[in-house]
Coordinates of C-alpha atoms in Angstrom, one line a residue:
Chain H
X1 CA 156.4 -49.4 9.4
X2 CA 157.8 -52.0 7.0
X3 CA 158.9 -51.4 3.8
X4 CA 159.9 -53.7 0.8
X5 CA 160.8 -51.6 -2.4
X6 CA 161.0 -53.6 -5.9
X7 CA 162.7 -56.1 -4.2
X8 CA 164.7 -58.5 -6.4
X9 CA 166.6 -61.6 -4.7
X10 CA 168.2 -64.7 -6.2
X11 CA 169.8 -67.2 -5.3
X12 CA 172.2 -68.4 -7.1
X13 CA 170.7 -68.6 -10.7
X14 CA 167.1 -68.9 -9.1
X15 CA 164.9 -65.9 -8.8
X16 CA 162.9 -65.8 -5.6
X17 CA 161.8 -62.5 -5.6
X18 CA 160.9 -60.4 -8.5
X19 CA 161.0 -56.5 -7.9
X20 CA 158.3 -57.1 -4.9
X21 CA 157.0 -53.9 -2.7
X22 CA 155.2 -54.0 0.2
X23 CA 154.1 -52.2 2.8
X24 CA 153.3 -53.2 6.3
X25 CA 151.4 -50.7 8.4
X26 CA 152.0 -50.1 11.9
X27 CA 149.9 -52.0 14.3
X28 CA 149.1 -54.8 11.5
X29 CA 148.3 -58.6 11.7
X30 CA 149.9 -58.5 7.9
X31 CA 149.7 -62.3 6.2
X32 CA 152.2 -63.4 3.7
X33 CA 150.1 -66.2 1.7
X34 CA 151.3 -68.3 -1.1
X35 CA 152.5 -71.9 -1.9
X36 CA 155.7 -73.2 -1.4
X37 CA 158.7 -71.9 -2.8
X38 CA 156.7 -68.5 -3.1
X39 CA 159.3 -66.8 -1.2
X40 CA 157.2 -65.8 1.9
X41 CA 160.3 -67.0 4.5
X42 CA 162.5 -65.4 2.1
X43 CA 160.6 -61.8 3.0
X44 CA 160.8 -62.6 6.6
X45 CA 164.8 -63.6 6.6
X46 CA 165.4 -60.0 4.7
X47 CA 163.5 -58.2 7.2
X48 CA 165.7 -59.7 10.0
X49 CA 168.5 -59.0 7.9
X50 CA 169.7 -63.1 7.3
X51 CA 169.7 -62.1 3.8
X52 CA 170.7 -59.5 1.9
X53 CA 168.6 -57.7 -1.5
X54 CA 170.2 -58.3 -4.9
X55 CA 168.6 -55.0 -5.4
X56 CA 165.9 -52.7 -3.9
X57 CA 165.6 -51.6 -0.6
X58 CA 164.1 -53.0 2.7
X59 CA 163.5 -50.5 5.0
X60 CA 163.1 -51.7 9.0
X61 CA 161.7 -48.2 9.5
X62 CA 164.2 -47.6 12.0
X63 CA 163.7 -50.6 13.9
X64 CA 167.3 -52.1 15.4
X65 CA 167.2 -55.9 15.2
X66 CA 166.6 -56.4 19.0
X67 CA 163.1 -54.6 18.4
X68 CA 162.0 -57.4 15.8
X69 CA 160.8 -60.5 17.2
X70 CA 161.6 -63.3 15.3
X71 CA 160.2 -66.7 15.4
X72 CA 161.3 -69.3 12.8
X73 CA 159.7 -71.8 10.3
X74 CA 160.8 -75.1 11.5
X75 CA 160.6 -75.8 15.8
X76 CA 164.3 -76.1 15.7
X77 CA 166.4 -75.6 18.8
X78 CA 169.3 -76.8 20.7
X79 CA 168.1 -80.2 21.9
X80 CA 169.7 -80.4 25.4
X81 CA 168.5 -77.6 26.8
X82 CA 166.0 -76.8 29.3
X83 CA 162.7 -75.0 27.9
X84 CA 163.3 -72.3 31.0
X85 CA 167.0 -72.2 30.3
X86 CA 166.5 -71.9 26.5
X87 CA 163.9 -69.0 27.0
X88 CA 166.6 -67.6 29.7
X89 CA 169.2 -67.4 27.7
X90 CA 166.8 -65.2 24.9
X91 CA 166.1 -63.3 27.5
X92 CA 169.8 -62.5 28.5
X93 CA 170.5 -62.0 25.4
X94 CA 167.2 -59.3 24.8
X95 CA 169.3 -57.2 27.0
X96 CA 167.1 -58.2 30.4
X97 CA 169.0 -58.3 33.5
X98 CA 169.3 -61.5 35.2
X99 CA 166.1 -60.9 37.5
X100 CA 163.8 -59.1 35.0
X101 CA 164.9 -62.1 32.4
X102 CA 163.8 -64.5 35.4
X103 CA 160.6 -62.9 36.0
X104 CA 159.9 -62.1 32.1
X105 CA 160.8 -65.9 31.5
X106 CA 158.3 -67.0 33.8
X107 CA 155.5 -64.9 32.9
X108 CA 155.9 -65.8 29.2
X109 CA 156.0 -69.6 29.7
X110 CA 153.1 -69.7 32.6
X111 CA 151.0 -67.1 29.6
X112 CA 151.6 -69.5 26.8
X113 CA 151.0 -72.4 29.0
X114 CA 154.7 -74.1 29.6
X115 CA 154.9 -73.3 33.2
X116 CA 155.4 -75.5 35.9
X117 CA 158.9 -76.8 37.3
X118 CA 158.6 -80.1 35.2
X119 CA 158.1 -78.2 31.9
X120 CA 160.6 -76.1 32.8
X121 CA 163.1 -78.2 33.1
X122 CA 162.0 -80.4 30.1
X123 CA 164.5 -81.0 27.2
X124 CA 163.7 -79.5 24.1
X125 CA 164.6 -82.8 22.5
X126 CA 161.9 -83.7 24.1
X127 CA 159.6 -81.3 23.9
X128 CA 156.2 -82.0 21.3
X129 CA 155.8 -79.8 18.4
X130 CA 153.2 -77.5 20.4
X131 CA 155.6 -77.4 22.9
X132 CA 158.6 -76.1 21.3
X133 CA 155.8 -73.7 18.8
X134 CA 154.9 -72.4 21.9
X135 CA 158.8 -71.9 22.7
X136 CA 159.3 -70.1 20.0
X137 CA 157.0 -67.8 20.0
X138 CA 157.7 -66.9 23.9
X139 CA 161.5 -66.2 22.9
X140 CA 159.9 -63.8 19.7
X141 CA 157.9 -62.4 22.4
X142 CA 160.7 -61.7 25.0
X143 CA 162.0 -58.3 25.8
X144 CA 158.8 -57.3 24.4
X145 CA 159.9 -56.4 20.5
X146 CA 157.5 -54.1 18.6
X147 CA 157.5 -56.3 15.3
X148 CA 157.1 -60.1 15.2
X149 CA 158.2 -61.8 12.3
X150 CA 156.1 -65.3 12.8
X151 CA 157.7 -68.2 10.3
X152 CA 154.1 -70.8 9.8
X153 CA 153.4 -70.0 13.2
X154 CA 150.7 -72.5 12.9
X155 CA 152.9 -75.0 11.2
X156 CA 152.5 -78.4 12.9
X157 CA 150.0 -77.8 15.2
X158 CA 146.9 -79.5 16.4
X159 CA 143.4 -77.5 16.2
X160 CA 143.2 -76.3 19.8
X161 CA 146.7 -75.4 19.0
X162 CA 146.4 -73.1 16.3
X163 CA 143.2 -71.7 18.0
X164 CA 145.4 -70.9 20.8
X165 CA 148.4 -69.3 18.7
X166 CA 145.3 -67.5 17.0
X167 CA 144.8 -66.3 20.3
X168 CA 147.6 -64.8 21.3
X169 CA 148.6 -63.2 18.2
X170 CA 145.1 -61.5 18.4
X171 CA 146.5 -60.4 21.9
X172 CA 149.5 -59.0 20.6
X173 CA 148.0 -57.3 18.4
X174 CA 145.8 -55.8 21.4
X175 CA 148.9 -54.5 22.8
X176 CA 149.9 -52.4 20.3
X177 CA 152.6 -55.0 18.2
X178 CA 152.9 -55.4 14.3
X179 CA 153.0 -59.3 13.3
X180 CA 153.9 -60.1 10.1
X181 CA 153.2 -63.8 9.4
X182 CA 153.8 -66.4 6.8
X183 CA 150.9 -69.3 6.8
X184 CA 149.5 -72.0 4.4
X185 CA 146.7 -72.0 6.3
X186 CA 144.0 -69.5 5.0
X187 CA 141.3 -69.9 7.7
X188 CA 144.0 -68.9 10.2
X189 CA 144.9 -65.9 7.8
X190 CA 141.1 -65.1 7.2
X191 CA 140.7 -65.1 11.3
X192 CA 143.7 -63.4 12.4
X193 CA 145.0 -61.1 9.9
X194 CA 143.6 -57.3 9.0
X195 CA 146.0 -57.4 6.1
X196 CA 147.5 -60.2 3.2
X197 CA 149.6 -59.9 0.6
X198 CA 149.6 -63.4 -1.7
X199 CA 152.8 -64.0 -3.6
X200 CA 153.4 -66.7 -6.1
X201 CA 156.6 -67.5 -7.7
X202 CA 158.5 -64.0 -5.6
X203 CA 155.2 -61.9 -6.9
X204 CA 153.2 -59.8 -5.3
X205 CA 149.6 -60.8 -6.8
X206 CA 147.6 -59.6 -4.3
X207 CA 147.7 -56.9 -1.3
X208 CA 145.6 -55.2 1.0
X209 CA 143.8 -55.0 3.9
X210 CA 141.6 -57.8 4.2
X211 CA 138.0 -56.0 5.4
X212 CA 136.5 -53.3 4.5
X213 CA 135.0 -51.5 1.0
X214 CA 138.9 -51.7 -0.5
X215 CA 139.8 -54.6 1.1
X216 CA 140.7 -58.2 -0.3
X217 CA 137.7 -59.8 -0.3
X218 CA 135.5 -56.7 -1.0
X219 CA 137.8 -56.5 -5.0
X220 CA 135.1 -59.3 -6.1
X221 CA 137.8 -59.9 -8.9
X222 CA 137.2 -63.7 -8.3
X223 CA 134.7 -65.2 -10.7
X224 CA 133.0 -67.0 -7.7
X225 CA 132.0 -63.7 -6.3
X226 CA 128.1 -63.2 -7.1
X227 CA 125.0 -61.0 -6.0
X228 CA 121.6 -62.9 -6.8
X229 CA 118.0 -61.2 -6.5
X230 CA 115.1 -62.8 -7.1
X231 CA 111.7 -60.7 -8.4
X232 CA 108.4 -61.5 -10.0
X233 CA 109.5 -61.7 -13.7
X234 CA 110.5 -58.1 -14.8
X235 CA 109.3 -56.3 -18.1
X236 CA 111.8 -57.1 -21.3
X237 CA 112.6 -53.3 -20.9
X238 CA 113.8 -53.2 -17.7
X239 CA 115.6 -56.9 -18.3
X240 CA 117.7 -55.3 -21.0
X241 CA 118.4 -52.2 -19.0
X242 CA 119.9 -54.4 -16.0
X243 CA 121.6 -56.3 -18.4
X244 CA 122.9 -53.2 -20.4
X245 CA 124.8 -52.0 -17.1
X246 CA 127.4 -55.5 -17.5
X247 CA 128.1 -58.3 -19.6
X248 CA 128.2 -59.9 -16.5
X249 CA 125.0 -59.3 -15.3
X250 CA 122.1 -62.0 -16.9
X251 CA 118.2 -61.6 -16.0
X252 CA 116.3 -64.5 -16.5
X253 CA 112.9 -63.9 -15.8
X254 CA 112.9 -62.7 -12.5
X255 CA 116.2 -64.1 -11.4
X256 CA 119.1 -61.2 -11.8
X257 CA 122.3 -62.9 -10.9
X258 CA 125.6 -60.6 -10.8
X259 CA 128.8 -62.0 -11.0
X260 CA 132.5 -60.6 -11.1
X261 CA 132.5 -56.9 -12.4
X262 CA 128.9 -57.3 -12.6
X263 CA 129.0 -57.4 -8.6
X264 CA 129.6 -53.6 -8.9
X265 CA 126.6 -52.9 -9.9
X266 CA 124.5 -54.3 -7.3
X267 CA 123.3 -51.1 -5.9
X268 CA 122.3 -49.2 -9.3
X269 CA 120.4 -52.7 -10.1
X270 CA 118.1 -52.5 -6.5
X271 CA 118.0 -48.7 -7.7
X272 CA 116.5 -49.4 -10.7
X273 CA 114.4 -52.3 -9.4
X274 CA 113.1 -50.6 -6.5
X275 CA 112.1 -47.1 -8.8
X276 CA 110.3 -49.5 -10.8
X277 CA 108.3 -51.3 -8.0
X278 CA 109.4 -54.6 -8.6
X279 CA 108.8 -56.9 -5.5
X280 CA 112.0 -58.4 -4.1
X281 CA 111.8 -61.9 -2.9
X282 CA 115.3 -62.5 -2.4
X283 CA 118.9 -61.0 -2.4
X284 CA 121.8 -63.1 -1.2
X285 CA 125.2 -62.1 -1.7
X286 CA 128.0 -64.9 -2.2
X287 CA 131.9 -62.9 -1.4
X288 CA 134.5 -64.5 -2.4
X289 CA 136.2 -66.3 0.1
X290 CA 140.1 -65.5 0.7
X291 CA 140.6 -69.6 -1.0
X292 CA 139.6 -68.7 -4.0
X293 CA 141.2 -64.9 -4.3
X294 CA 144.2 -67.2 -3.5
X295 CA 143.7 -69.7 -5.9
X296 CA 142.8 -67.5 -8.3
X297 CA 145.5 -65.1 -7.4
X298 CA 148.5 -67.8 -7.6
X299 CA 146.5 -69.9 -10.5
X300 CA 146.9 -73.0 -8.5
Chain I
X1 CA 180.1 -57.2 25.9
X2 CA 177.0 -59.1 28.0
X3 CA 175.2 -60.2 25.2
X4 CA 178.6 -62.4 24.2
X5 CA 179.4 -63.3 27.7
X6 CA 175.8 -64.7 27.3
X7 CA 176.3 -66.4 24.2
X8 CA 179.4 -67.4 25.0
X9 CA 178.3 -69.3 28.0
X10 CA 175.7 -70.8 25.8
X11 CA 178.2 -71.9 23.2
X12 CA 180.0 -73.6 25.7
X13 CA 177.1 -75.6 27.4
X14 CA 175.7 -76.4 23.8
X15 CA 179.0 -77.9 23.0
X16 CA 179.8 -80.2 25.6
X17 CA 176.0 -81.1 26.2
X18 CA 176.9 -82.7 22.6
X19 CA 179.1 -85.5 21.9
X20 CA 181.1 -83.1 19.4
X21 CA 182.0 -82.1 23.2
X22 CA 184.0 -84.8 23.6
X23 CA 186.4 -84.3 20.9
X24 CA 188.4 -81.4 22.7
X25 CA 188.4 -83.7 25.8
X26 CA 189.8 -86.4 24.0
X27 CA 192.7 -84.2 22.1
X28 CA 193.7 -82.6 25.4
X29 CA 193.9 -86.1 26.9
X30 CA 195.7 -88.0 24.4
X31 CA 198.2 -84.9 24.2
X32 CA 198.4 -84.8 28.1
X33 CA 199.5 -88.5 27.8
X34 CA 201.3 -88.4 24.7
X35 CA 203.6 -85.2 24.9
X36 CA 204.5 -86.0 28.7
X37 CA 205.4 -89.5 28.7
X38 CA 208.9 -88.9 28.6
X39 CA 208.2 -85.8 31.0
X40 CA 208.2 -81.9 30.0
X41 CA 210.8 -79.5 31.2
X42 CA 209.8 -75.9 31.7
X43 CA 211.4 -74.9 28.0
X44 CA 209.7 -77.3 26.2
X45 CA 206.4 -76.9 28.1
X46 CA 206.2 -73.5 26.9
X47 CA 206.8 -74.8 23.5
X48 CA 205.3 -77.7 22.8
X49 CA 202.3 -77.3 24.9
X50 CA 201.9 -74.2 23.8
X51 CA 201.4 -75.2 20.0
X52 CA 199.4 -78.3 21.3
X53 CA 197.5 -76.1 23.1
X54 CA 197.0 -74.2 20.0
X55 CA 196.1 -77.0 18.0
X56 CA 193.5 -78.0 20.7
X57 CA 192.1 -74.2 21.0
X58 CA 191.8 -74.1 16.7
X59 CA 190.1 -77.6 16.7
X60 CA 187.2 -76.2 19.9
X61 CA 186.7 -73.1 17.5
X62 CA 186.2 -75.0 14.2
X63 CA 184.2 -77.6 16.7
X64 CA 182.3 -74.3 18.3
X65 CA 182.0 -72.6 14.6
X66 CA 180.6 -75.4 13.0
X67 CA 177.8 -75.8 15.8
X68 CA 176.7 -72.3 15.2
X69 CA 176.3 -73.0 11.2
X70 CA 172.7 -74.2 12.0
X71 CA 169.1 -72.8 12.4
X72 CA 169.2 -73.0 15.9
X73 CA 171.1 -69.7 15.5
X74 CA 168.4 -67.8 14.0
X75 CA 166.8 -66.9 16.9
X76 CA 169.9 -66.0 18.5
X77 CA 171.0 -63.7 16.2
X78 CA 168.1 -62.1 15.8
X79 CA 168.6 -61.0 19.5
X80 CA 172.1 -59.6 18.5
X81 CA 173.1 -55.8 17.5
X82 CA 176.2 -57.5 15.4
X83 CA 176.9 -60.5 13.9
X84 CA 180.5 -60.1 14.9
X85 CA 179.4 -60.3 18.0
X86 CA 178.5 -64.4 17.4
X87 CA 182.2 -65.0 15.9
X88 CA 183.4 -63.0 19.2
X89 CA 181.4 -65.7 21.5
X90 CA 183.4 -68.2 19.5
X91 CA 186.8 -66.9 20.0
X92 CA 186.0 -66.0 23.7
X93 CA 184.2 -69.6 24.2
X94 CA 187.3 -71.2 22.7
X95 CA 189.5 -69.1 24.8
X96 CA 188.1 -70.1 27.5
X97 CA 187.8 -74.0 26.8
X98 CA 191.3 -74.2 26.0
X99 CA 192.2 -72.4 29.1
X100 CA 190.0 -74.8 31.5
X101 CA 191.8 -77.9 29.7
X102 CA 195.4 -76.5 29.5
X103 CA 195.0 -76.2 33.0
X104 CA 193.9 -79.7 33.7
X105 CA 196.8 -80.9 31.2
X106 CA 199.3 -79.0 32.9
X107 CA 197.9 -79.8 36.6
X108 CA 197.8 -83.3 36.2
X109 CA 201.3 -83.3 34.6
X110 CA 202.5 -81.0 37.4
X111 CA 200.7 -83.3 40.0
X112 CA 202.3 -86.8 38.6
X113 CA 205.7 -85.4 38.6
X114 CA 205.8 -84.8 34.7
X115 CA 206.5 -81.3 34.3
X116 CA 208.8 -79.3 36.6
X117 CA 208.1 -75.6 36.3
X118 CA 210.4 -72.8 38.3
X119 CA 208.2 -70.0 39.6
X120 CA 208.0 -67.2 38.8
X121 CA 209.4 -67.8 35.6
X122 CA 206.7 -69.8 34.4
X123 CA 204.1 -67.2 34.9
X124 CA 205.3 -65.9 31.5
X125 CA 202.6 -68.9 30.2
X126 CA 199.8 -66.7 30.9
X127 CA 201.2 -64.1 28.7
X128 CA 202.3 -66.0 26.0
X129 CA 199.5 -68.5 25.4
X130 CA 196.5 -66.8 25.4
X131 CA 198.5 -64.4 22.3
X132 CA 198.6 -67.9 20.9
X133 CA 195.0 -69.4 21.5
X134 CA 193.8 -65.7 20.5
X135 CA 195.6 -66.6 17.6
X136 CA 193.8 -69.9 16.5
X137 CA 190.7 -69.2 17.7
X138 CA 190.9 -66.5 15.1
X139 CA 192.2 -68.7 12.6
X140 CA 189.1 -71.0 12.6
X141 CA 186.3 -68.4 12.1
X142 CA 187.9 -68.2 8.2
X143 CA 188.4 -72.0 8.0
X144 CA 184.4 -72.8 9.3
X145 CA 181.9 -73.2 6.7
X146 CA 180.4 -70.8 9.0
X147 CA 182.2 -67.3 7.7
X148 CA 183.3 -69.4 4.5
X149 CA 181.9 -67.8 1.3
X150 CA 182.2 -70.0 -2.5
X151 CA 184.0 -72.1 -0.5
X152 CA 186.9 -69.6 1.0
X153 CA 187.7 -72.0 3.7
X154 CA 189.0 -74.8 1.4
X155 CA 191.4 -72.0 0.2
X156 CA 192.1 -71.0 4.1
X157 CA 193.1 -74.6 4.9
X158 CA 195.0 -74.9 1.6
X159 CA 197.1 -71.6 2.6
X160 CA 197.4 -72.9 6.7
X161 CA 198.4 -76.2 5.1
X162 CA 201.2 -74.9 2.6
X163 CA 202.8 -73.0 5.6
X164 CA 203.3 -75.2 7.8
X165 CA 204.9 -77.8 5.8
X166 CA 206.6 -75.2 3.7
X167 CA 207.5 -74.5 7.5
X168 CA 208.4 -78.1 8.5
X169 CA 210.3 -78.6 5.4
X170 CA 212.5 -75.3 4.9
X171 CA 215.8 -77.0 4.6
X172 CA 214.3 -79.2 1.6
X173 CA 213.3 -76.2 -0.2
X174 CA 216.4 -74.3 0.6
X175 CA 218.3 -77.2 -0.9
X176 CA 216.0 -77.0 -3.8
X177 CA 216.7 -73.0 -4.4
X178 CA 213.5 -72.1 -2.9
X179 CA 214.8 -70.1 -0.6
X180 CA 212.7 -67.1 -1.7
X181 CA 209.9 -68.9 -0.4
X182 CA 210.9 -70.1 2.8
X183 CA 211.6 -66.3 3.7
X184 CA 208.8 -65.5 2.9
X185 CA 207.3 -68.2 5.0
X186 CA 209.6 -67.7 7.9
X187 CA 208.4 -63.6 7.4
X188 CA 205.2 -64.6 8.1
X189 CA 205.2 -67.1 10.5
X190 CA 208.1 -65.2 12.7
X191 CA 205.7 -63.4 15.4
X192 CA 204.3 -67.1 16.6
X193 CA 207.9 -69.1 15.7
X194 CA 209.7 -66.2 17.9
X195 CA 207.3 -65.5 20.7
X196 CA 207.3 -69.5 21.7
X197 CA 211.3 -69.6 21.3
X198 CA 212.1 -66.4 22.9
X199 CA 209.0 -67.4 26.1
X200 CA 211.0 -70.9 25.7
X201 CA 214.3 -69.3 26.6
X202 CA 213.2 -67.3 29.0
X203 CA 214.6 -64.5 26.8
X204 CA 211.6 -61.3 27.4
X205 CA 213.5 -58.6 25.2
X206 CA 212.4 -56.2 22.0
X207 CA 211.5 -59.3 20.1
X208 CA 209.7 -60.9 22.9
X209 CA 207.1 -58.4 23.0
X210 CA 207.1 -57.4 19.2
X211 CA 206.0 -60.8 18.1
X212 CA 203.7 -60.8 20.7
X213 CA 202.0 -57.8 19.8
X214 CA 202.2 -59.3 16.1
X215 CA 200.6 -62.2 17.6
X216 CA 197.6 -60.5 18.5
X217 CA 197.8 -58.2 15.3
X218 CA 197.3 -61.2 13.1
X219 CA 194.2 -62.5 15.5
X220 CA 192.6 -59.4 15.4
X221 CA 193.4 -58.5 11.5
X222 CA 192.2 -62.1 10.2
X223 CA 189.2 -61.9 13.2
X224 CA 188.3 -58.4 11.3
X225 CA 188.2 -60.1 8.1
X226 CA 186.1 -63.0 9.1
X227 CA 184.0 -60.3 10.8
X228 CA 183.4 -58.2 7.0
X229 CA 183.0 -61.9 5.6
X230 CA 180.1 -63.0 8.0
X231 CA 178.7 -59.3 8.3
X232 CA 177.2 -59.9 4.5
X233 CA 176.8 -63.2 3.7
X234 CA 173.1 -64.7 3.7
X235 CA 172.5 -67.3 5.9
X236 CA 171.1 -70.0 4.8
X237 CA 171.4 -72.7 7.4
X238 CA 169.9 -76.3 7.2
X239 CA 166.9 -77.0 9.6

């Protein structure tokens, strides 16, 4: 749906992206991770065309911008007005009549749990956090875009807040939207998102979907990533076959413990364990968790 | 054309929900009070209150320009087909601004027995101004940070700035054997100098309606260029 092609942008004499590529399939919950300064918002702002490639090509896949959702980083809106004028006014402008925009407007802000006369009415100046996070993703969500672009969307909030933005961008999701969101937080990412792409310092180090036998944390390229089985203690023959298949995998008596490429191997070692009639005790498999691939991934 | 009418209207309430609001208020105001204390005829109404007006409809633009420099606009223009279509909600929301307080500058005056108008005559204002405001609302898209790119709207203000007084002080430069110079000046500040003299004098001929249609020429050409300015410039704006 989304495509970034060796993207290269600068600013000024700082390089923010280096010659990045990425695809983001249609129907995707696709997570930009990475630290600060990685140049996740900077991906999102090219998409909605606020900034412009030094070189390479982002393609929208036909979408015009009115089709792309776009809810920002910081919760950062005109202070003196109302939250069901602001959300009006995004409406209007969404290209929804006055009364669809009314009733739109309504729905959105009783769904995302800002309705009510009061809250309606409320200043944005005066509106919490949560509040104006919920805001902004109701004014993404109006005139019902098929891409949302979703700045932190989590940024800010309290638990039962993020379990509740978790929430409805699951739902979105469910009806048929691509999200493409930037977050710190990894558990969110982990919970929410069937794809990630980590970038650290404008790189792509890591992308994928997230599940699944190619997926993110199936790649077992984090060292963390082990496979132990435990047996009676094996014949030296059939130790030094096991531990012929990988350097990384050691047999100590009858503890066989596969770690990082070693992981690989896991089902020609039951093979050869089981053809032998060895007694398995125990088999627990530790994946690596998207934390580490991320650490590991950005070297933080 | 909705979608500005929309933001236009927003621009509007955002500005005088703020105190920058009060800043066109207190221009029209102090040149309500100022200009007519001695009183207006209808010639110099057309003139002088139609540059103040000007002045009042450039400072609302930069006022209206500058507000939209800011985060707050992301969302907004993410909603828009055009970018051009956010420096058009200026222009119009400045338009109309200056409209709402030239007519509260003029009706009091009128009211208080400041300014005598002869009807129909005077009707020629609603002809002539707008050409005017059109004009400056224009002018402040390239003189906002907003549009500005390396700093392009220092050299804007430098160029505005080097008219005028070139403008103001003509004879000088004459005397000096800069004459050159002040044709060229005069060149291009004759559509605006002529349309208020000739609206002034009552006089509608050729040059009447020339300098107005140069009038709007200008707005629209330097509106076009702001427009290719904005259309590829990142936006970076301070949350």
């Amino acid at each position: 749906m989304i495509y970034l092609r060796e993207v290269v942008k600068h600013y000024d004499q700082t390089l923010a992206l280096d010659r990045l590529s990425l695809e983001v399939p249609e129907g995707a919950i696709f997570g930009l991770l990475g630290p600060n300064g990685a140049g996740k918002t900077t991906i999102l702002r090219l998409i909605m065309g606020f900034l412009f490639a030094s070189s390479g090509e982002v393609d929208r896949g036909g979408l015009t911008p009115g089709e792309i959702g776009y809810l920002p980083e910081r919760a950062f809106y005109p202070p003196r007005f109302g939250v069901r004028e602001y959300l009006l006014t995004s409406a209007r402008l969404a290209g929804l009549g006055r009364g669809k925009a009314a009733a739109a407007s309504d729905r959105l802000l009783a769904q995302l749990g800002l309705g009510g006369a009061a809250t309606g009415r409320k200043k944005l100046g005066a509106c919490s956090r949560g509040m104006l996070q919920r805001l902004g993703l109701a004014q993404a969500m109006i005139g019902d875009p098929r891409l949302l672009l979703l700045d932190e969307p989590a940024s800010g909030l309290d638990p039962a807040g993020q379990k509740f933005m978790r929430e409805q961008i699951l739902a979105l999701q469910e009806a048929g939207k691509t999200i493409l969101l930037s977050s710190h937080h990894l558990d969110e990412a982990t919970r929410v998102c069937s794809h990630v792409a980590v970038i650290s310092q404008g790189r792509l180090v890591r992308c994928g979907p997230l599940e699944g036998s190619d997926g993110i944390l199936a790649l077992r390229a984090v060292s963390e990533a082990t496979v132990t089985i435990l047996t009676e203690p094996l014949p030296a023959d059939l130790a030094a076959r096991l531990a012929s298949l990988s350097p990384e995998i050691t047999v100590t008596g009858g503890r066989i413990v596969l770690a990082g490429q070693g992981v690989r191997h896991k089902a020609e070692v039951l093979r050869l364990l089981l053809g032998s009639g060895a007694d398995i005790r125990h088999l627990s498999e530790r994946q690596a968790t998207l934390e580490e691939i991320y650490l590991e991934a950005t070297g933080e | 054309m909705s979608r500005i009418w929309i933001l236009t209207w927003f621009l509007v309430r955002d500005l005088f929900r703020s105190p920058a609001g009060i800043v066109p208020l207190a221009a029209a105001l102090a040149f309500g009070l100022i200009a007519f204390e001695y009183g207006m005829d209808q010639p110099q109404f057309m003139s002088v209150a139609g540059v103040g007006t000007g002045g009042i409809c450039l400072l609302t633009g930069l006022l209206l320009a500058g507000r939209a420099n800011r985060a707050w606009t992301y969302p907004l223009l993410a909603r828009l087909k055009r970018r051009s279509e956010l420096l058009a909600a200026i222009v119009l929301a400045s338009l109309v601004i200056t409209a709402v307080l030239s007519l509260l500058i003029g009706g009091g005056n009128l009211a208080t027995g400041r300014l005598t108008l002869e009807f129909p005559s005077a009707l020629w204002i609603l002809l002539t101004w707008p050409a005017v405001w059109l004009l400056a609302a224009a002018l402040a898209l390239p003189l906002s940070i907003l549009t500005s790119r390396a700093g392009s709207y220092l050299a804007g203000w430098v160029l505005l700035a080097a008219l005028l007084v070139g403008y103001d002080q003509r004879v000088r430069l004459e005397q000096r054997g800069l004459g050159r110079v002040v044709e060229v000046i005069s060149v291009l500040l004759w559509p605006v100098t002529t349309l208020l003299s000739r609206a002034s004098a009552n006089v509608h001929d050729r040059s009447y309606f020339l300098a107005l249609g140069l009038t709007v020429t200008y707005a629209a050409v330097i509106f076009v260029l702001a427009g290719e300015t904005f259309a590829d410039k990142d936006l970076l704006w301070p949350e």
